[in-house]
Tab-separated table of C-alpha atoms in Angstrom:
chain	number	residue	atom	x	y	z
R	15	MET	CA	102.009	6.987	100.482
R	16	LEU	CA	101.305	10.643	101.203
R	17	LEU	CA	103.816	13.320	99.717
R	18	PRO	CA	103.147	16.564	101.635
R	19	THR	CA	103.651	19.770	99.582
R	20	THR	CA	102.636	23.328	99.789
R	21	MET	CA	100.877	24.988	96.984
R	22	MET	CA	100.477	28.542	95.825
R	23	GLY	CA	96.914	30.017	94.626
R	24	GLN	CA	98.310	33.598	94.122
R	25	VAL	CA	101.162	35.779	94.397
R	26	LYS	CA	100.801	39.255	95.336
R	27	LEU	CA	103.892	41.120	93.097
R	28	ALA	CA	103.220	44.908	93.463
R	29	VAL	CA	101.295	47.447	94.905
R	30	ASP	CA	98.825	49.121	92.118
R	31	THR	CA	98.415	52.796	91.325
R	32	LEU	CA	94.849	54.200	92.369
R	33	GLU	CA	92.603	55.940	89.602
R	34	CYS	CA	89.870	58.168	90.898
R	35	HIS	CA	88.095	60.947	91.750
R	36	ILE	CA	89.609	63.026	94.866
R	37	ILE	CA	87.460	65.165	97.030
R	38	GLY	CA	89.768	67.529	99.418
R	39	PHE	CA	89.312	70.467	102.054
R	40	SER	CA	92.254	72.620	102.915
R	41	VAL	CA	93.154	75.120	105.535
R	42	GLY	CA	96.105	77.177	105.453
R	43	ALA	CA	97.749	80.498	105.880
R	44	LEU	CA	98.979	83.075	103.149
R	45	MET	CA	101.524	85.820	103.329
R	46	PRO	CA	101.395	88.802	100.827
R	47	GLY	CA	104.826	89.390	98.989
R	48	SER	CA	105.918	92.400	97.157
R	49	GLY	CA	103.622	94.135	94.597
R	50	ILE	CA	103.875	96.761	91.879
R	51	SER	CA	101.534	98.858	89.645
R	52	SER	CA	101.672	99.042	85.943
R	53	ASP	CA	101.682	103.057	86.218
R	54	GLY	CA	104.602	102.771	88.682
R	55	SER	CA	102.563	104.126	91.629
R	56	LEU	CA	103.375	102.860	95.444
R	57	GLY	CA	100.975	101.851	97.901
R	58	GLY	CA	98.635	99.785	95.917
R	59	SER	CA	99.593	96.260	96.172
R	60	MET	CA	97.563	93.706	98.242
R	61	ARG	CA	100.519	93.909	100.902
R	62	ASP	CA	100.245	97.654	101.219
R	63	LEU	CA	96.556	97.668	101.759
R	64	TYR	CA	95.836	94.701	104.303
R	65	GLN	CA	98.363	93.468	107.248
R	66	GLY	CA	99.330	89.518	106.604
R	67	PRO	CA	98.662	86.751	107.479
R	68	TYR	CA	95.506	85.844	105.543
R	69	LEU	CA	93.403	82.809	106.195
R	70	ASP	CA	92.796	80.306	103.371
R	71	PHE	CA	89.966	77.858	102.984
R	72	SER	CA	89.627	75.772	99.834
R	73	LEU	CA	87.601	72.819	98.337
R	74	GLY	CA	89.297	70.663	95.905
R	75	CYS	CA	88.080	68.224	93.358
R	76	ASP	CA	90.795	66.162	91.545
R	77	TYR	CA	90.986	63.456	88.862
R	78	LYS	CA	94.210	60.931	89.421
R	79	TYR	CA	95.107	58.644	86.757
R	80	LYS	CA	97.070	55.347	87.075
R	81	SER	CA	100.247	57.236	85.756
R	82	ASN	CA	99.897	59.570	88.748
R	83	TRP	CA	99.124	62.427	86.893
R	84	MET	CA	96.228	64.591	88.315
R	85	VAL	CA	93.747	67.086	86.986
R	86	THR	CA	93.102	69.650	89.676
R	87	LEU	CA	90.231	72.069	90.283
R	88	ASP	CA	90.531	74.235	93.301
R	89	ALA	CA	88.047	76.940	95.052
R	90	ASP	CA	89.677	79.367	97.640
R	91	LEU	CA	88.385	81.956	100.204
R	92	TRP	CA	90.831	83.994	102.146
R	93	PHE	CA	90.630	86.593	104.252
R	94	GLY	CA	92.724	88.634	106.912
R	95	TYR	CA	93.691	86.740	110.284
R	96	ASN	CA	93.365	89.826	112.003
R	97	SER	CA	89.587	91.100	111.317
R	98	ASP	CA	90.352	94.482	111.165
R	99	ASN	CA	93.690	94.678	108.807
R	100	LEU	CA	92.961	97.326	106.537
R	101	ARG	CA	96.370	99.371	106.623
R	102	ASP	CA	96.608	103.341	106.643
R	103	ARG	CA	92.867	103.875	106.551
R	104	GLU	CA	93.138	107.266	108.228
R	105	LEU	CA	95.342	108.174	105.376
R	106	ARG	CA	93.269	106.453	102.578
R	107	ILE	CA	89.965	107.219	103.495
R	108	PRO	CA	88.718	110.819	104.302
R	109	ALA	CA	85.774	109.285	106.532
R	110	TYR	CA	88.416	108.537	109.361
R	111	GLY	CA	89.916	111.052	111.530
R	112	PRO	CA	93.935	111.250	112.106
R	113	THR	CA	93.525	108.605	114.906
R	114	GLY	CA	91.680	106.063	112.758
R	115	VAL	CA	88.183	106.747	113.921
R	116	ALA	CA	85.211	107.415	111.726
R	117	LEU	CA	82.122	109.427	113.020
R	118	SER	CA	78.769	107.953	113.094
R	119	TRP	CA	75.397	109.816	111.855
R	120	GLY	CA	75.086	110.362	115.621
R	121	GLY	CA	78.213	112.056	115.967
R	122	TYR	CA	79.849	108.854	117.892
R	123	ASP	CA	82.773	107.239	117.192
R	124	GLY	CA	81.587	104.497	114.633
R	125	VAL	CA	82.302	100.787	115.129
R	126	VAL	CA	83.637	99.689	111.597
R	127	THR	CA	85.580	96.517	110.775
R	128	ALA	CA	87.597	96.809	107.641
R	129	TYR	CA	89.220	93.530	106.620
R	130	ASN	CA	90.187	92.112	102.991
R	131	ARG	CA	88.526	89.282	101.340
R	132	GLY	CA	89.642	87.122	98.427
R	133	LEU	CA	88.051	84.613	96.124
R	134	SER	CA	89.834	82.568	93.245
R	135	ALA	CA	88.783	79.276	91.023
R	136	ARG	CA	91.546	77.292	89.552
R	137	VAL	CA	92.329	74.559	87.190
R	138	GLY	CA	95.511	72.749	86.806
R	139	GLY	CA	97.571	69.767	86.885
R	140	ALA	CA	99.591	67.820	89.142
R	141	LYS	CA	102.340	64.905	89.036
R	142	ILE	CA	102.905	62.506	92.249
R	143	ILE	CA	106.545	61.123	92.433
R	144	PRO	CA	106.636	58.303	94.478
R	145	VAL	CA	109.147	57.739	97.263
R	146	ILE	CA	107.514	55.519	99.698
R	147	LYS	CA	108.164	51.849	99.057
R	148	ASN	CA	105.239	49.561	98.130
R	149	ASN	CA	102.991	53.084	98.113
R	150	PRO	CA	103.322	54.519	94.587
R	151	ASN	CA	100.217	56.391	95.341
R	152	SER	CA	102.164	58.682	97.770
R	153	GLY	CA	105.233	61.260	97.456
R	154	ILE	CA	106.519	64.628	96.289
R	155	MET	CA	103.749	66.720	94.803
R	156	LEU	CA	104.268	69.176	92.013
R	157	LYS	CA	101.369	71.311	91.023
R	158	ILE	CA	100.414	74.290	88.867
R	159	ASN	CA	97.183	75.807	87.919
R	160	GLY	CA	95.512	78.961	87.029
R	161	GLY	CA	92.138	80.796	86.923
R	162	TRP	CA	90.285	83.837	88.274
R	163	MET	CA	90.485	85.529	91.290
R	164	MET	CA	88.938	88.530	93.232
R	165	GLN	CA	89.938	90.843	95.986
R	166	LYS	CA	87.790	93.698	97.641
R	167	THR	CA	87.921	95.830	101.376
R	168	VAL	CA	85.107	94.869	103.189
R	169	PHE	CA	83.454	97.584	105.826
R	170	SER	CA	81.666	95.508	108.424
R	171	GLN	CA	79.330	98.093	110.638
R	172	ASP	CA	77.938	97.050	114.176
R	173	MET	CA	74.181	96.972	113.502
R	174	ASN	CA	73.165	97.870	116.920
R	175	GLU	CA	75.200	101.101	116.588
R	176	SER	CA	74.733	104.500	114.645
R	177	PRO	CA	76.357	103.759	111.077
R	178	VAL	CA	79.093	105.650	109.480
R	179	PRO	CA	77.328	107.178	106.282
R	180	GLN	CA	80.589	107.225	104.214
R	181	LEU	CA	81.359	103.509	104.655
R	182	SER	CA	77.609	102.628	103.949
R	183	GLY	CA	75.835	101.081	101.052
R	184	GLU	CA	77.062	102.571	97.624
R	185	TYR	CA	79.465	105.062	99.296
R	186	ALA	CA	81.571	102.242	100.545
R	187	LYS	CA	82.351	101.173	96.664
R	188	LEU	CA	84.242	104.494	96.458
R	189	TYR	CA	86.941	102.988	98.926
R	190	ASP	CA	86.504	99.262	98.892
R	191	GLN	CA	89.408	98.479	96.223
R	192	LEU	CA	87.343	95.835	94.294
R	193	ARG	CA	89.405	93.860	91.839
R	194	HIS	CA	89.286	91.046	89.573
R	195	GLY	CA	92.014	89.486	87.455
R	196	VAL	CA	94.100	86.021	86.661
R	197	ILE	CA	95.921	84.020	89.529
R	198	LEU	CA	98.646	81.726	88.737
R	199	SER	CA	99.947	79.270	91.278
R	200	GLU	CA	102.734	76.634	91.351
R	201	GLY	CA	103.165	74.325	94.392
R	202	VAL	CA	105.793	71.647	95.771
R	203	GLY	CA	104.680	69.065	98.495
R	204	PHE	CA	103.904	65.706	100.176
R	205	ILE	CA	100.692	63.602	99.544
R	206	PHE	CA	99.993	60.403	101.330
R	207	MET	CA	97.172	58.174	100.181
R	208	SER	CA	96.873	55.221	102.689
R	209	ASN	CA	96.712	51.501	101.281
R	210	ILE	CA	94.473	50.530	104.272
R	211	SER	CA	92.195	53.249	105.138
R	212	THR	CA	90.028	55.536	102.971
R	213	TYR	CA	90.161	58.139	105.682
R	214	VAL	CA	94.071	58.684	106.347
R	215	ASN	CA	94.972	60.734	103.259
R	216	PHE	CA	96.253	64.144	103.402
R	217	LYS	CA	98.910	66.401	101.156
R	218	ILE	CA	100.567	69.470	102.561
R	219	MET	CA	101.731	72.030	99.857
R	220	PHE	CA	103.983	75.187	99.294
R	221	GLU	CA	102.618	77.266	97.003
R	222	VAL	CA	103.428	80.652	95.163
R	223	SER	CA	100.957	82.648	93.355
R	224	GLN	CA	100.852	85.568	91.046
R	225	CYS	CA	98.026	87.957	90.837
R	226	PHE	CA	97.219	89.983	88.086
R	227	SER	CA	94.115	92.190	88.561
R	228	TRP	CA	92.313	95.373	87.633
R	229	SER	CA	89.940	97.576	89.453
R	230	THR	CA	86.175	97.225	88.295
R	231	ARG	CA	85.088	100.488	89.957
R	232	PRO	CA	84.304	103.231	87.715
R	233	TYR	CA	85.439	105.542	90.413
R	234	GLN	CA	88.087	105.066	93.344
R	235	LEU	CA	89.056	107.252	96.145
R	236	ASP	CA	92.607	106.497	97.536
R	237	ASN	CA	94.118	109.749	99.212
R	238	LEU	CA	97.424	107.724	99.894
R	239	ILE	CA	98.390	107.196	96.628
R	240	GLY	CA	96.757	110.049	95.069
R	241	LEU	CA	93.804	108.086	93.153
R	242	ASN	CA	90.606	110.147	92.418
R	243	GLY	CA	88.839	108.587	89.789
R	244	LYS	CA	89.357	105.376	87.485
R	245	ASP	CA	91.959	103.379	88.378
R	246	ASN	CA	93.361	102.016	85.115
R	247	SER	CA	96.206	100.465	86.561
R	248	THR	CA	97.545	96.651	86.315
R	249	HIS	CA	98.487	95.163	89.828
R	250	ILE	CA	100.629	92.580	90.170
R	251	ASP	CA	100.903	91.050	93.470
R	252	LEU	CA	102.589	87.614	94.829
R	253	MET	CA	101.362	85.589	97.519
R	254	TYR	CA	102.928	82.648	99.680
R	255	GLY	CA	100.737	79.936	101.023
R	256	LEU	CA	101.134	76.853	103.306
R	257	LYS	CA	97.930	74.196	102.979
R	258	LEU	CA	97.136	71.213	104.713
R	259	SER	CA	94.331	69.253	103.163
R	260	TRP	CA	92.390	66.326	104.318
R	261	MET	CA	91.152	63.873	100.956
R	262	PHE	CA	88.531	61.366	100.455
R	263	PRO	CA	88.995	59.569	97.361
R	264	LEU	CA	85.788	58.162	95.855
R	265	MET	CA	86.733	54.845	94.424
R	266	GLY	CA	87.947	52.908	97.310
R	267	LYS	CA	91.545	51.918	98.923
R	268	THR	CA	94.696	51.043	96.956
R	269	THR	CA	94.583	47.716	95.166
R	270	TYR	CA	96.965	44.976	94.414
R	271	ASP	CA	98.179	43.189	91.367
R	272	TYR	CA	97.800	39.407	91.606
R	273	TYR	CA	98.818	36.493	89.443
R	274	TYR	CA	96.533	33.569	89.564
R	275	TYR	CA	97.742	29.736	88.350
């Protein structure tokens, strides 16, 4: 006599959280917020210096634990969306006339593009709060980090045209507003890590950053704020950013917990 029955070899209980390294590439936009200087002067903040928004590109290297805590490392490059975004150049820099045009060696209108460039390197931590059933690796992400930053004005001249002497070589360092300092950032967003595909992993983050920077030039000229010498102020700036990241986990896809019997 045969008695048919069903036998279970394994039972899937729950999706497992993933522990791995993650490489990510991000693109986003930054908007400069309000800024102040320690000496009370106006006109020296990043919003006063450069027209927004700024484009931001970054590379991230994170380590995610099974507890959904993460250690993060980010490197950012930002610059003006408008490639010629220096504000009030005719007031700040004597080389520019009332119309905002600088004369070249040959007496012609110089072809000079003046824009901001910023760099930062930050380390920090993050926490993922799962909100998707059967996918504990995805959810709301809270992040905080901090590190080093730099910003300056870049004067780019057309090599096929006669140069503007005051904005060439070492002379440009009188006006480039080179500053180094500390940046702190806080962010909230959403992260998605696919249970199926290694390549469908992304996050979108809104970040607020506080920048504390100091001039590194021994001599700085800025007619707008009456600066003629060493800039001894501490500049405090806010930046608001929205970033979209494409991520690549380096240890495979999400796994599952099984019981065998």
